[in-house]
Amino acid sequence: MKLHEYISKRIFAEYGVAIPKGEVATTPTEAKQIAEDLGGRVVVKAQILVGGRGKAGGIHLAESPAEATEHAFDILGMEIKGLPVRKVLIDEAADIKSEIYLGITNDRAARKPVMMASASGGVDIEEVAQKTPEKIIKVHIDPLMGLQNYQARDLAAGIDLPRDLWRGFGKIACGLWKVYLESDATLAEINPLVITAENRLLAVDGKMVLDDNALFRHPDLAEMRDLDLEEEAEIKARENGLSYIKLDGDIGCMVNGAGLAMTTMDIIKLFGGEPANFLDIGGGASAKKVASALRIILSDPSVKAVLFNIFGGITRCDLVAQGILDALKGIDTEVPMVVRLVGTNAKEGRQLLANAEMETAETLADAARKAVAAAVPA
Amino acid sequence: MSILVNKNTRLLVQGITGREGLFHTEQMAAYGTNIVAGVTPGKGGAWVLGGKVPVFDSVRMAREATGANTSVIFVPSRFAADAIFEAADAGIELIIAITEGVPVQDMMRVRNYLDQKNVRLVGPNCPGILTPGEAKVGIIPGNIAIPGNVGVVSRSGTLTYEVLYALKNLDMGVSTCVGIGGDPVNGTNFIDTLRLFEVDSQTEKVVLIGEIGGSDEEEAATFIASQMSKPVAAFIAGQTAPPGKRMGHAGAIVQGGTGLAEDKIRALEEVGVKVAKHPEEIPSLL
């Protein structure tokens, strides 16, 4: 789960990281008031959870409250990469001498957190990593020990930070480590961390991504989820305990198990079709669960056929078949469906479906072929 | 032989009185797995499975009383790290964590701690281990595999069952099937399992089932090229998965251009591994 810039920076500030003075506005009038209160030059920044907002015109410098009002008016009416801007952050403009990068994330291969710093701040760090990886200095942190002071010094020295700033940098690095640790973040990043004309370190922009699996420990942060970022169907699926991701194709799929769900998408493509979604209904497959999953799949108007692919292990296929039939009683649809049941009691399950005149398949390849054919109008 | 679990396994179930734990304990016992104890803190002194399996308050007590050497974990995700630490500190040699949804920072602490000890972890977020005809530890349906010479290692659950079932339909048996789980940070990985299969006398060939995310499959390819004499066939799920989205499993995500299915397939094919276009093709590649 991603957090907005203003929320991330407020969290950083709680851990001793200096951030610019600023407030969030949802209307141009509020923006004007904030700019007046701050006095002087301000930056008006779209609060949106996609990258590249600067290039899209979502960040503007304003010399006066009147200018800030205008920018807020423009930005609050914008859509950036399909997402509406509902909030702007009005920050005191910093007098920037130079920009550095400081971030912490999970290094999956090393199975440890990694803290990274670069003297090339303010730009897309993934681009720096690809083009000039030598400009990124990394230290791996032992998750049982935490960040050590010498590691922060190594980072400071590695990016040629002036020695008089090492102490301040160390405090920020420790603060960021604690943010990461205590929020269960998978990313906590300050980009840029600027050196101001007064020779102070200031976190001008911030970004955090939280581990969805750890949100139970952070109910306060979980409430800050921005639903604009997600498809309505994906939100509904999560509420129903289903894992659903919308794709661009026209063959809906309902599968038990994530790996098998991906495989089902792949095999639809292999046989010339395009999957409309990823959907894992998990264990069980009761009529209620099948029904809510089917409603979510059919809420996508581009779906021309639905493929059920259920492996009955401990779950019996005849019960799953009955679940599908029960679910279909409550749903009015003309969309053709192909059901593949395999595993425990598959024969009985297929018989139940055949009696109800549903198209069934035995193998995965056969099911994909039938679903692809069903999606093409006769 | 076979690997990791067999008829000498003395199994302990952590979370044995929970709904999932109890259900799968019954299934494992019905398969013939030797279940010697259960642990649920606060329920020590109880018995389950019709009075056949004693429940203890702690893993240490259970191990001391019953000589358990392997633990399977069914506790909820928020307690999973604690359960793994407890089993490791109590001297359990093999820990199999079925639990899904364990916070990744918990798993990083667990992994870095276990790496300093002589303990093997399989999972979390995995279906467990099945040695057909000997022991079933976890949730893999016992009826979909027969004993044989194919070793199976996988990051997935039902996809693995598909493959086991396809093998069984052609009378091809399995030495051991190991589900290593779909989390970004886990215990035993592909290489660890391949190494065990390579020296196992029963295993003659291996099926590797991977998916998008991370670089475990690429590392496995390097290992196969330099240290495996037994043939390996593979399948990689997620060729049509969009980048930046987690496909159900916490670890199944293409990030910053890494973790792509096509890269994994290429890495494996380059070292002579036959990669199936779909799972039903796997038996014909062996």
XYZ file of C-alpha atoms in Angstrom:
664
model
C 0.000 0.000 0.000
C 1.412 3.360 -1.067
C 1.265 6.460 1.114
C 0.938 10.004 -0.179
C 3.902 12.373 -0.039
C 2.412 14.559 2.694
C 1.645 11.546 4.913
C 5.095 10.034 4.346
C 6.812 13.322 5.207
C 4.748 13.794 8.355
C 5.823 10.326 9.465
C 9.465 11.167 8.676
C 9.142 14.350 10.758
C 7.944 12.306 13.751
C 11.282 10.498 13.562
C 13.377 13.650 13.597
C 13.749 14.233 9.860
C 13.425 17.930 8.985
C 10.732 18.654 6.375
C 9.556 21.983 4.875
C 6.687 23.781 6.583
C 3.497 23.054 4.690
C -0.163 22.046 4.684
C -2.581 20.161 2.471
C -5.350 21.949 0.543
C -8.368 20.518 -1.246
C -9.549 23.863 -2.690
C -7.787 26.905 -4.202
C -9.107 29.051 -1.325
C -7.472 26.788 1.230
C -4.293 26.865 -0.844
C -4.311 30.672 -0.757
C -4.733 30.727 3.021
C -1.868 28.284 3.516
C 0.400 30.248 1.167
C -0.388 33.465 3.053
C 0.341 31.806 6.389
C 3.646 30.453 5.113
C 4.605 33.788 3.534
C 7.105 34.024 0.684
C 7.619 31.491 -2.108
C 5.810 28.170 -1.970
C 5.658 24.966 -4.005
C 2.264 23.587 -5.005
C 2.418 19.800 -5.388
C -0.235 17.371 -6.604
C -0.752 14.549 -4.090
C -1.048 11.556 -6.326
C 0.274 8.003 -6.118
C 1.914 7.712 -9.523
C 5.389 8.705 -10.618
C 6.182 11.479 -13.106
C 3.814 14.093 -11.694
C 6.424 16.844 -12.181
C 6.648 16.144 -15.903
C 2.845 16.005 -16.082
C 2.603 19.550 -14.697
C 1.625 18.549 -11.184
C 4.310 20.603 -9.391
C 4.664 24.404 -9.601
C 6.633 27.090 -7.834
C 4.584 30.144 -6.775
C 6.080 33.534 -5.916
C 2.929 34.824 -4.217
C -0.295 33.575 -2.576
C -2.185 34.696 -5.690
C 0.038 32.557 -7.890
C -0.315 29.640 -5.467
C -4.095 29.943 -5.741
C -3.910 29.798 -9.535
C -1.632 26.785 -9.536
C -3.826 25.018 -6.986
C -6.860 25.720 -9.178
C -5.133 24.216 -12.235
C -3.650 21.204 -10.466
C -6.809 20.304 -8.537
C -8.642 20.022 -11.856
C -6.062 17.731 -13.388
C -5.957 14.028 -14.055
C -2.491 12.487 -13.982
C -2.178 9.085 -15.638
C -5.927 8.643 -15.265
C -6.043 9.538 -11.580
C -7.868 12.672 -10.393
C -5.877 15.078 -8.207
C -7.915 15.699 -5.056
C -5.287 17.271 -2.810
C -2.336 19.601 -3.182
C 0.487 20.079 -0.735
C 1.609 23.694 -0.250
C 5.206 23.636 1.005
C 7.548 26.471 1.836
C 9.993 26.633 -1.095
C 13.497 25.580 -0.088
C 16.633 27.362 -1.178
C 18.366 24.369 -2.725
C 22.148 24.053 -2.969
C 22.233 20.402 -3.961
C 20.032 17.314 -3.991
C 20.818 13.821 -2.741
C 18.889 10.561 -2.511
C 18.340 8.428 0.584
C 16.101 5.374 0.694
C 15.592 2.009 2.298
C 13.922 -1.045 0.792
C 13.912 -4.855 0.929
C 16.655 -6.631 -0.960
C 14.840 -9.822 -1.774
C 17.875 -11.746 -2.991
C 19.961 -10.769 0.066
C 16.978 -11.300 2.405
C 17.931 -8.092 4.188
C 16.926 -4.447 4.145
C 19.219 -2.279 2.039
C 19.818 1.445 2.552
C 20.884 3.376 -0.510
C 22.268 6.863 -1.000
C 23.273 8.787 -4.076
C 24.695 12.231 -4.775
C 22.405 12.256 -7.812
C 19.155 13.040 -6.018
C 15.916 14.469 -7.299
C 15.685 12.185 -10.314
C 14.214 8.733 -10.852
C 16.485 6.468 -8.821
C 15.651 3.419 -10.921
C 17.049 5.262 -13.911
C 20.233 6.089 -11.995
C 20.445 2.430 -10.955
C 20.209 1.286 -14.570
C 22.458 3.830 -16.266
C 25.050 4.666 -13.621
C 24.820 2.028 -10.866
C 28.204 3.169 -9.478
C 26.507 6.385 -8.328
C 24.388 4.459 -5.822
C 26.041 3.476 -2.543
C 24.391 0.595 -0.690
C 24.629 -0.872 2.788
C 22.797 -4.033 3.828
C 21.303 -3.950 7.299
C 21.195 -6.986 9.564
C 17.495 -7.111 10.490
C 18.380 -8.485 13.932
C 20.884 -5.690 14.663
C 19.439 -2.664 12.926
C 21.291 0.152 11.183
C 24.670 0.896 12.757
C 26.101 4.416 12.902
C 29.174 3.429 10.929
C 26.933 2.270 8.079
C 25.361 5.727 7.888
C 28.875 7.242 7.875
C 29.868 4.851 5.077
C 26.936 6.112 3.033
C 27.786 9.769 3.733
C 31.417 9.231 2.790
C 30.407 7.187 -0.247
C 28.419 10.046 -1.744
C 31.124 12.630 -0.860
C 28.853 14.460 1.561
C 30.727 17.373 3.243
C 31.990 16.194 6.652
C 30.148 18.908 8.571
C 26.860 17.296 7.426
C 27.691 13.711 8.451
C 26.180 14.041 11.888
C 22.908 15.416 10.584
C 22.861 12.813 7.819
C 23.396 10.043 10.370
C 20.405 11.229 12.368
C 18.236 11.216 9.244
C 19.452 7.753 8.213
C 18.639 6.377 11.693
C 15.249 8.096 11.593
C 14.493 6.572 8.212
C 15.512 3.094 9.432
C 13.112 3.468 12.358
C 10.331 4.644 10.043
C 10.881 1.572 7.863
C 11.002 -0.756 10.864
C 8.114 0.630 12.879
C 5.748 1.123 9.925
C 6.549 -2.256 8.294
C 7.478 -0.387 5.139
C 8.805 -2.089 2.033
C 10.077 1.293 0.830
C 10.838 4.545 2.643
C 12.528 7.107 0.495
C 13.600 10.755 0.643
C 14.144 12.062 -2.860
C 15.450 14.637 -2.865
C 17.060 15.172 0.477
C 18.340 18.670 -0.149
C 21.258 20.636 1.220
C 19.864 24.149 1.639
C 21.671 27.442 1.129
C 21.884 27.616 4.964
C 23.683 24.235 4.845
C 20.847 22.251 6.407
C 19.469 18.876 5.328
C 15.784 18.962 4.426
C 13.486 16.175 3.179
C 11.718 17.944 0.323
C 9.942 14.892 -1.076
C 9.033 11.576 0.525
C 7.515 8.273 -0.440
C 6.484 5.193 1.493
C 5.124 1.795 0.530
C 3.788 -0.455 3.297
C 3.667 -4.249 3.493
C -0.001 -5.204 3.031
C 0.596 -8.329 5.111
C 1.642 -6.194 8.085
C -1.216 -3.683 8.050
C -2.842 -5.486 10.986
C -0.082 -3.937 13.113
C -0.832 -0.448 11.771
C -4.575 0.187 11.725
C -3.930 3.958 11.706
C -1.892 3.698 8.495
C -4.237 1.149 6.905
C -6.982 3.767 7.021
C -4.968 5.995 4.726
C -5.319 3.715 1.707
C -6.147 5.823 -1.358
C -8.876 3.934 -3.187
C -8.489 6.128 -6.303
C -5.461 4.047 -7.160
C -7.434 0.826 -7.452
C -10.060 -0.509 -9.791
C -13.471 -0.634 -8.155
C -13.660 -4.359 -8.883
C -10.307 -4.911 -7.161
C -11.570 -3.151 -4.035
C -14.751 -5.220 -4.063
C -12.738 -8.413 -4.524
C -10.538 -7.606 -1.540
C -13.638 -7.026 0.600
C -14.858 -10.498 -0.424
C -11.574 -12.204 0.367
C -10.719 -12.713 -3.314
C -7.561 -11.774 -5.123
C -8.510 -10.087 -8.427
C -6.525 -8.054 -10.934
C -8.134 -6.621 -14.033
C -6.374 -7.162 -17.345
C -7.092 -6.010 -20.885
C -8.416 -9.190 -22.542
C -11.904 -10.663 -22.944
C -11.769 -14.101 -21.310
C -12.599 -13.963 -17.630
C -11.037 -16.622 -15.419
C -11.884 -18.006 -12.016
C -9.247 -20.276 -10.527
C -8.314 -21.692 -7.125
C -4.721 -20.879 -6.281
C -2.493 -18.012 -7.419
C 0.031 -20.055 -9.394
C -2.716 -21.935 -11.221
C -4.546 -18.646 -11.864
C -1.439 -17.207 -13.550
C -1.019 -20.438 -15.500
C -4.621 -20.245 -16.682
C -4.010 -16.719 -17.998
C -0.860 -17.911 -19.736
C -2.552 -20.858 -21.416
C -5.438 -18.687 -22.680
C -2.813 -16.551 -24.366
C -0.987 -19.638 -25.643
C -4.174 -20.728 -27.434
C -4.715 -17.334 -29.027
C -6.969 -15.599 -26.509
C -6.448 -12.738 -24.070
C -7.209 -13.087 -20.335
C -9.533 -10.433 -18.859
C -8.352 -10.898 -15.302
C -6.403 -12.725 -12.643
C -8.698 -14.198 -10.012
C -7.824 -16.542 -7.184
C -10.853 -17.693 -5.184
C -8.638 -19.472 -2.666
C -9.564 -22.693 -0.919
C -13.098 -24.004 -0.624
C -15.104 -22.442 -3.456
C -18.518 -22.217 -1.790
C -21.529 -21.057 -3.820
C -21.339 -17.675 -2.102
C -17.697 -17.160 -2.995
C -18.185 -18.369 -6.570
C -21.154 -16.009 -6.938
C -19.302 -12.932 -5.743
C -16.302 -13.819 -7.918
C -18.536 -14.308 -10.955
C -20.264 -10.951 -10.392
C -16.878 -9.246 -10.233
C -15.702 -10.924 -13.454
C -18.932 -10.044 -15.281
C -18.797 -6.421 -14.104
C -16.086 -6.015 -16.756
C -18.070 -5.311 -19.963
C -15.300 -6.630 -22.208
C -15.670 -10.189 -20.870
C -16.996 -12.436 -23.678
C -16.434 -15.823 -22.047
C -15.594 -17.180 -18.594
C -13.253 -20.062 -17.844
C -13.493 -21.830 -14.486
C -10.408 -23.827 -13.650
C -10.683 -25.621 -10.342
C -8.320 -28.207 -8.983
C -10.102 -30.266 -6.375
C -7.600 -31.450 -3.869
C -9.048 -31.646 -0.431
C -11.985 -29.670 -1.802
C -14.228 -32.100 -3.696
C -15.049 -31.235 -7.305
C -18.699 -32.285 -7.031
C -19.169 -29.736 -4.247
C -17.463 -27.073 -6.347
C -19.719 -27.951 -9.306
C -22.768 -27.592 -7.092
C -21.382 -24.247 -5.892
C -21.085 -23.035 -9.475
C -24.627 -24.152 -10.321
C -26.047 -22.534 -7.183
C -24.186 -19.312 -7.917
C -25.477 -19.214 -11.494
C -29.076 -19.429 -10.298
C -28.760 -15.945 -8.871
C -26.953 -14.375 -11.818
C -28.561 -13.408 -15.100
C -26.001 -13.605 -17.897
C -25.634 -14.692 -21.513
C -21.833 -14.952 -21.337
C -20.730 -18.492 -22.308
C -18.855 -20.453 -19.649
C -16.424 -23.322 -19.758
C -15.743 -25.328 -16.617
C -12.732 -27.488 -16.037
C -12.729 -29.585 -12.907
C -9.906 -31.919 -12.095
C -8.845 -33.907 -9.065
C -10.981 -35.421 -6.325
C -14.481 -36.434 -7.551
C -13.954 -34.613 -10.854
C -16.083 -37.106 -12.804
C -19.077 -36.589 -10.521
C -18.608 -32.826 -10.738
C -18.443 -32.819 -14.519
C -21.576 -35.000 -14.673
C -23.486 -32.480 -12.535
C -22.456 -29.670 -14.870
C -23.160 -31.673 -18.029
C -26.678 -32.358 -16.728
C -27.115 -28.606 -16.439
C -25.895 -28.248 -20.042
C -22.674 -26.482 -19.161
C -19.590 -26.790 -21.324
C -16.948 -28.827 -19.494
C -13.367 -29.745 -20.191
C -10.981 -32.349 -18.839
C -7.564 -30.938 -19.620
C -6.264 -27.430 -19.198
C -5.413 -27.219 -22.896
C -8.914 -28.369 -23.861
C -10.487 -25.824 -21.510
C -8.414 -22.972 -22.901
C -9.239 -23.959 -26.485
C -12.974 -24.065 -25.708
C -12.906 -20.743 -23.853
C -11.045 -19.028 -26.685
C -13.575 -20.415 -29.186
C -16.491 -19.307 -27.005
C -15.179 -15.749 -26.840
C -15.214 -15.383 -30.613
C -18.737 -14.497 -31.783
C -20.146 -17.136 -34.141
C 15.138 -42.813 0.040
C 13.267 -39.501 -0.681
C 14.080 -36.150 0.901
C 13.169 -34.159 4.028
C 10.210 -36.230 5.276
C 9.629 -39.986 5.388
C 8.246 -42.704 7.670
C 10.811 -41.824 10.342
C 9.487 -38.275 10.592
C 8.165 -37.558 14.090
C 5.816 -34.685 13.400
C 4.681 -31.917 15.710
C 1.808 -29.626 14.679
C 1.963 -25.992 15.885
C -1.537 -24.555 15.995
C -3.064 -28.044 16.216
C -6.332 -26.958 17.860
C -7.147 -24.270 15.275
C -9.676 -24.998 12.509
C -7.079 -25.414 9.739
C -4.574 -27.113 12.006
C -7.025 -29.719 13.246
C -8.503 -30.450 9.814
C -5.108 -31.002 8.240
C -3.852 -32.974 11.231
C -6.671 -35.442 10.544
C -5.743 -35.557 6.852
C -2.040 -36.058 7.590
C -2.775 -38.791 10.126
C -5.137 -40.546 7.708
C -2.291 -40.602 5.187
C -0.145 -42.415 7.707
C 2.111 -39.578 8.812
C 3.552 -40.167 12.260
C 2.110 -37.274 14.278
C 3.528 -37.364 17.792
C 2.407 -34.077 19.315
C 0.628 -30.774 18.938
C 1.249 -27.356 20.438
C -1.264 -24.649 21.268
C -0.167 -22.253 24.023
C -2.760 -22.389 26.800
C -4.191 -25.766 25.774
C -1.481 -28.051 27.133
C -2.905 -31.282 28.571
C -5.621 -31.655 25.959
C -5.692 -34.524 23.448
C -6.801 -34.512 19.827
C -7.544 -37.155 17.163
C -9.657 -39.189 19.529
C -7.078 -39.107 22.311
C -4.175 -40.209 20.135
C -2.159 -36.969 19.988
C -1.198 -34.986 23.106
C -1.265 -31.180 23.067
C 1.465 -29.179 24.829
C 1.855 -25.528 25.822
C 5.267 -25.141 24.219
C 7.388 -26.723 21.528
C 10.153 -27.431 24.029
C 7.828 -29.434 26.251
C 6.424 -31.287 23.241
C 9.856 -32.164 21.903
C 11.175 -33.302 25.272
C 8.143 -35.515 25.881
C 7.776 -37.023 22.399
C 11.079 -36.696 20.531
C 9.461 -34.700 17.712
C 12.024 -33.804 15.033
C 9.851 -31.948 12.502
C 7.254 -29.233 13.001
C 4.479 -28.044 10.708
C 3.047 -24.591 11.432
C -0.612 -23.645 10.948
C -0.779 -20.625 13.278
C -2.221 -17.298 11.997
C 0.212 -15.007 10.176
C 0.682 -12.555 13.043
C 2.018 -15.380 15.255
C 3.981 -17.238 12.581
C 7.412 -15.674 13.164
C 7.157 -16.358 16.892
C 6.165 -19.973 16.184
C 9.182 -20.450 13.888
C 11.586 -18.915 16.441
C 10.095 -21.136 19.137
C 10.525 -24.306 17.084
C 14.102 -23.388 16.147
C 15.062 -22.604 19.750
C 13.479 -25.851 20.957
C 15.781 -27.901 18.754
C 13.402 -28.866 15.935
C 15.503 -29.698 12.858
C 12.947 -29.174 10.101
C 10.223 -26.515 10.253
C 7.501 -26.350 7.603
C 5.427 -23.165 7.723
C 2.133 -23.373 5.837
C 0.841 -19.979 7.041
C 0.150 -17.380 4.371
C 0.522 -13.601 4.765
C 3.509 -13.387 7.115
C 4.928 -9.808 7.153
C 8.110 -9.697 5.088
C 10.156 -7.960 7.804
C 9.231 -10.813 10.155
C 10.553 -13.243 7.574
C 13.805 -11.308 7.150
C 14.413 -11.536 10.908
C 13.508 -15.237 10.889
C 15.793 -16.037 7.954
C 18.773 -14.133 9.334
C 18.322 -15.846 12.696
C 17.886 -19.358 11.296
C 20.925 -18.914 9.044
C 23.057 -18.846 12.219
C 21.580 -22.143 13.415
C 21.435 -25.657 12.091
C 17.724 -25.543 11.251
C 15.912 -25.952 7.950
C 12.774 -23.940 7.211
C 10.413 -24.702 4.326
C 7.867 -21.967 3.513
C 6.021 -19.956 4.652
C 2.997 -19.607 2.347
C 3.585 -23.111 1.035
C 1.598 -26.357 0.682
C 4.229 -28.398 2.540
C 6.030 -31.618 1.645
C 4.719 -34.959 0.403
C 6.743 -38.137 0.200
C 4.178 -40.446 -1.417
C 3.465 -43.584 0.552
C 5.468 -42.372 3.562
C 4.549 -38.977 4.933
C 2.449 -35.952 4.136
C 3.419 -32.797 6.019
C 1.175 -29.880 5.114
C -1.839 -29.625 2.856
C -0.907 -31.378 -0.410
C -3.723 -33.836 -1.190
C -2.328 -37.304 -0.595
C -4.354 -39.055 -3.281
C -2.845 -37.221 -6.267
C 0.626 -38.724 -6.201
C 2.154 -42.206 -6.178
C 5.684 -43.236 -5.122
C 8.295 -43.016 -7.851
C 11.481 -41.404 -9.063
C 10.468 -37.829 -9.956
C 11.415 -35.071 -7.530
C 9.124 -32.022 -7.623
C 9.938 -28.564 -6.261
C 7.571 -25.624 -6.597
C 6.762 -22.072 -5.471
C 3.062 -22.705 -5.942
C 0.193 -24.759 -4.460
C -2.621 -25.879 -6.746
C -0.337 -25.548 -9.767
C 1.840 -28.183 -8.137
C -1.183 -30.418 -7.595
C -1.916 -30.099 -11.323
C 1.537 -31.395 -12.123
C 1.387 -34.225 -9.568
C -1.970 -35.258 -10.966
C -0.720 -35.157 -14.555
C 2.218 -37.378 -13.541
C -0.040 -39.814 -11.695
C -2.373 -40.130 -14.677
C 0.600 -41.439 -16.659
C 1.648 -43.754 -13.802
C 4.688 -41.614 -13.115
C 5.562 -41.575 -9.445
C 7.147 -38.992 -7.199
C 10.034 -39.363 -4.740
C 9.225 -36.196 -2.795
C 7.259 -33.059 -3.654
C 8.491 -29.892 -1.905
C 6.433 -26.691 -1.911
C 8.886 -23.913 -1.064
C 6.216 -21.213 -1.025
C 5.343 -17.997 -2.795
C 6.760 -15.368 -0.432
C 9.595 -12.982 -1.354
C 11.644 -14.074 1.653
C 11.357 -17.725 2.585
C 13.415 -20.622 3.928
C 14.583 -23.431 1.650
C 14.912 -22.295 -1.972
C 15.179 -24.031 -5.339
C 18.936 -24.582 -5.068
C 18.702 -26.095 -1.576
C 16.062 -28.545 -2.807
C 17.847 -29.383 -6.068
C 20.976 -30.179 -4.065
C 18.985 -32.654 -1.953
C 17.427 -34.279 -5.036
C 20.829 -34.560 -6.715
C 22.160 -36.787 -3.912
C 18.904 -38.670 -3.256
C 19.152 -42.216 -4.595
C 15.415 -42.541 -5.285
C 15.167 -39.356 -7.369
C 16.176 -39.791 -11.020
C 14.713 -36.630 -12.541
C 13.354 -33.357 -11.274
C 10.468 -31.008 -12.068
C 10.930 -27.354 -11.107
C 7.835 -25.137 -11.028
C 8.619 -21.441 -10.791
C 6.791 -18.187 -11.273
C 7.422 -14.492 -11.825
C 9.235 -12.407 -9.205
C 12.736 -12.465 -7.782
C 15.645 -14.340 -9.310
C 15.510 -17.784 -7.660
C 14.884 -19.537 -10.995
C 17.877 -17.832 -12.617
C 20.070 -18.845 -9.686
C 18.688 -22.376 -9.952
C 19.679 -22.415 -13.641
C 23.277 -21.581 -12.731
C 23.272 -24.351 -10.137
C 21.782 -26.859 -12.583
C 24.458 -26.053 -15.155
C 27.342 -26.579 -12.762
C 26.163 -29.122 -10.194
C 23.192 -31.194 -11.395
C 23.698 -34.457 -13.248
C 20.013 -35.444 -13.133
C 17.696 -34.073 -15.846
C 15.406 -31.175 -14.905
C 12.168 -30.095 -16.603
C 10.475 -26.840 -15.677
C 7.399 -24.683 -15.959
C 7.253 -20.945 -15.189
C 3.893 -19.298 -14.444
C 3.064 -15.669 -15.095
C 4.079 -14.907 -18.681
C 0.964 -12.752 -19.088
C 1.197 -11.036 -15.681
C 1.328 -7.216 -15.855
C 4.391 -5.565 -14.265
C 4.081 -3.924 -10.842
C 1.122 -6.065 -9.731
C 1.305 -8.790 -7.091
C -0.281 -11.907 -8.580
C -1.792 -13.391 -5.434
C 1.487 -14.588 -3.930
C 3.392 -11.841 -2.117
C 6.517 -12.758 -4.067
C 4.925 -12.975 -7.515
C 5.645 -9.508 -8.847
C 7.698 -8.075 -11.686
C 9.545 -5.048 -10.315
C 11.898 -2.651 -12.062
C 12.238 -5.058 -15.000
C 13.316 -8.026 -12.878
C 11.400 -11.203 -12.167
C 10.044 -11.612 -15.710
C 8.886 -15.092 -16.792
C 10.686 -14.820 -20.139
C 14.047 -14.151 -18.444
C 13.599 -17.186 -16.208
C 12.599 -19.407 -19.129
C 15.600 -18.230 -21.142
C 17.993 -18.798 -18.232
C 16.705 -22.344 -17.765
C 16.675 -23.225 -21.471
C 20.209 -21.949 -21.876
C 21.451 -24.583 -19.445
C 19.532 -27.394 -21.129
C 16.410 -27.477 -18.965
C 13.294 -28.340 -20.972
C 10.639 -25.740 -20.199
C 7.000 -26.761 -20.724
C 4.575 -24.422 -22.492
C 1.854 -25.523 -20.108
C 1.826 -27.825 -17.068
C 0.218 -30.807 -18.828
C 3.225 -30.953 -21.110
C 5.621 -31.658 -18.240
C 5.344 -35.486 -18.106
C 6.273 -35.728 -21.799
C 9.459 -33.743 -21.149
C 10.734 -36.203 -18.547
